[in-house]
PDB file of C-alpha atoms in Angstrom:
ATOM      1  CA  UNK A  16       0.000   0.000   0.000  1.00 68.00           C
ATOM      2  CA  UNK A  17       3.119   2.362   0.431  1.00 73.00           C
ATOM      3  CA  UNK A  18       4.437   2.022  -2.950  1.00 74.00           C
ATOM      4  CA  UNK A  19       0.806   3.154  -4.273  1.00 77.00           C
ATOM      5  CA  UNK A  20       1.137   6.648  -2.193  1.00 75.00           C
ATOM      6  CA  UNK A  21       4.641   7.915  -2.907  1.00 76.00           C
ATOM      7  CA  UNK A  22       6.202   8.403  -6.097  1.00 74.00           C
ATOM      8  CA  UNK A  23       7.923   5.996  -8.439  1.00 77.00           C
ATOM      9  CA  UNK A  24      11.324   7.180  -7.260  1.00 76.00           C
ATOM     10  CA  UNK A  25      10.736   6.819  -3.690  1.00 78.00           C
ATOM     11  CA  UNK A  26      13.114   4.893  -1.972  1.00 80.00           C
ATOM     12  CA  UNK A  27      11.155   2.405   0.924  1.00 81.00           C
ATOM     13  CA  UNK A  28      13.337  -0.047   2.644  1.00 82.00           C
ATOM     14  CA  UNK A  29      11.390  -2.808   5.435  1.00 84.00           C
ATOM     15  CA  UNK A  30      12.147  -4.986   7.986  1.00 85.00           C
ATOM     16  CA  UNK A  31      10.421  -7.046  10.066  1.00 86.00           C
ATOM     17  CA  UNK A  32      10.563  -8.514  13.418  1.00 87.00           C
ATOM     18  CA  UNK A  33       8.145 -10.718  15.740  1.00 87.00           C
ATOM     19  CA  UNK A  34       8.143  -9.940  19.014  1.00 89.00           C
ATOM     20  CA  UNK A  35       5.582 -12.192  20.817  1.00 91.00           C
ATOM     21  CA  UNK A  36       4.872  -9.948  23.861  1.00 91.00           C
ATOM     22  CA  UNK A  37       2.908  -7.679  21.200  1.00 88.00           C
ATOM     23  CA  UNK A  38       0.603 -10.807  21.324  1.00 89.00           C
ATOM     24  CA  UNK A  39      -1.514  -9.677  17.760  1.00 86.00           C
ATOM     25  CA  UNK A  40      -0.062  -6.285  17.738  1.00 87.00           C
ATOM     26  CA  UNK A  41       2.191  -4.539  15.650  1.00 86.00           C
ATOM     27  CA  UNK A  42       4.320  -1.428  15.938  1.00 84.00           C
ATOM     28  CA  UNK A  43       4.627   0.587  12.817  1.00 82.00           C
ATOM     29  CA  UNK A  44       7.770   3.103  11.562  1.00 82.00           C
ATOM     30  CA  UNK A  45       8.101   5.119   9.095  1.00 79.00           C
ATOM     31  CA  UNK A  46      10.675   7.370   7.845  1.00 80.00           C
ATOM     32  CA  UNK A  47      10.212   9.711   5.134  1.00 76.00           C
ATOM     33  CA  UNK A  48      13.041  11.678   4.174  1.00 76.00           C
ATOM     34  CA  UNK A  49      13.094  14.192   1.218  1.00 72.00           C
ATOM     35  CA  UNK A  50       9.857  15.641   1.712  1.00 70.00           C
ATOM     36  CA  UNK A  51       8.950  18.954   0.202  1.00 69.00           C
ATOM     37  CA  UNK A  52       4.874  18.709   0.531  1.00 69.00           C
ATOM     38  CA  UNK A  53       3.405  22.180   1.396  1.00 66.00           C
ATOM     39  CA  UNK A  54       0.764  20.330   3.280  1.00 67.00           C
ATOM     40  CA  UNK A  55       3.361  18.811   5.678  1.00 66.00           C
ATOM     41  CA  UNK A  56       6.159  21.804   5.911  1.00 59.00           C
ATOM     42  CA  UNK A  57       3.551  24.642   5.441  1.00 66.00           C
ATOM     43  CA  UNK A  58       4.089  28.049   3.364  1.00 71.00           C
ATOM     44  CA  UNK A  59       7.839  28.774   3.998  1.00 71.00           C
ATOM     45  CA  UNK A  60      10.815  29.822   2.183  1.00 76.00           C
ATOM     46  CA  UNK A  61      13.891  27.635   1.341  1.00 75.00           C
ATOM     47  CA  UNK A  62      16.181  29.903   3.795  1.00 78.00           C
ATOM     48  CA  UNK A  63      13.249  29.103   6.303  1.00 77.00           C
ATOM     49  CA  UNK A  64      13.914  25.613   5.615  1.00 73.00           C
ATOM     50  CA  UNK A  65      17.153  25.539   5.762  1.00 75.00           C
ATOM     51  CA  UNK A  66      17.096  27.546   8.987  1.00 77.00           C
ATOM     52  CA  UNK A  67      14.773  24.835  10.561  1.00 73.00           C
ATOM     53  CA  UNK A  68      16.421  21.553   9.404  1.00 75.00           C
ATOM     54  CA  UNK A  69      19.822  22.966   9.941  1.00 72.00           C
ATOM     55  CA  UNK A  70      20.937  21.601   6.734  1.00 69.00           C
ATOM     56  CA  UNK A  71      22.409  22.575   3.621  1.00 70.00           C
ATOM     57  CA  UNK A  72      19.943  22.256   0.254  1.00 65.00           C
ATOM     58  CA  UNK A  73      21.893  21.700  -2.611  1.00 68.00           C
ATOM     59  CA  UNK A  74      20.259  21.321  -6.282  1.00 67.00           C
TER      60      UNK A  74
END
């Protein structure tokens, strides 16, 4: 279902582990890295960005 809501060059590595003390559970993680979605960062600048991250953007 992942691959069907990111874009063909997204990048997903898995694992998987049982843990029986989750007895039917399971613990989801994801990591999304790369993400430039207005929805999810908001209406800021690249300096903003940058500021906020604390990383360099290089194109």
């Amino acid at each position: 279902e992942v691959h069907k809501r990111v874009g063909d060059k997204a990048r997903i590595i898995w694992g998987a582990a049982i843990d029986p003390d989750y007895e039917g559970k399971i613990n989801v993680l994801i990591v999304a890295t790369g993400v430039r979605s207005k929805q999810i960062l908001g209406k800021i600048t690249e300096e903003e960005i940058k500021k906020r991250q604390g990383v360099d953007i290089i194109k």
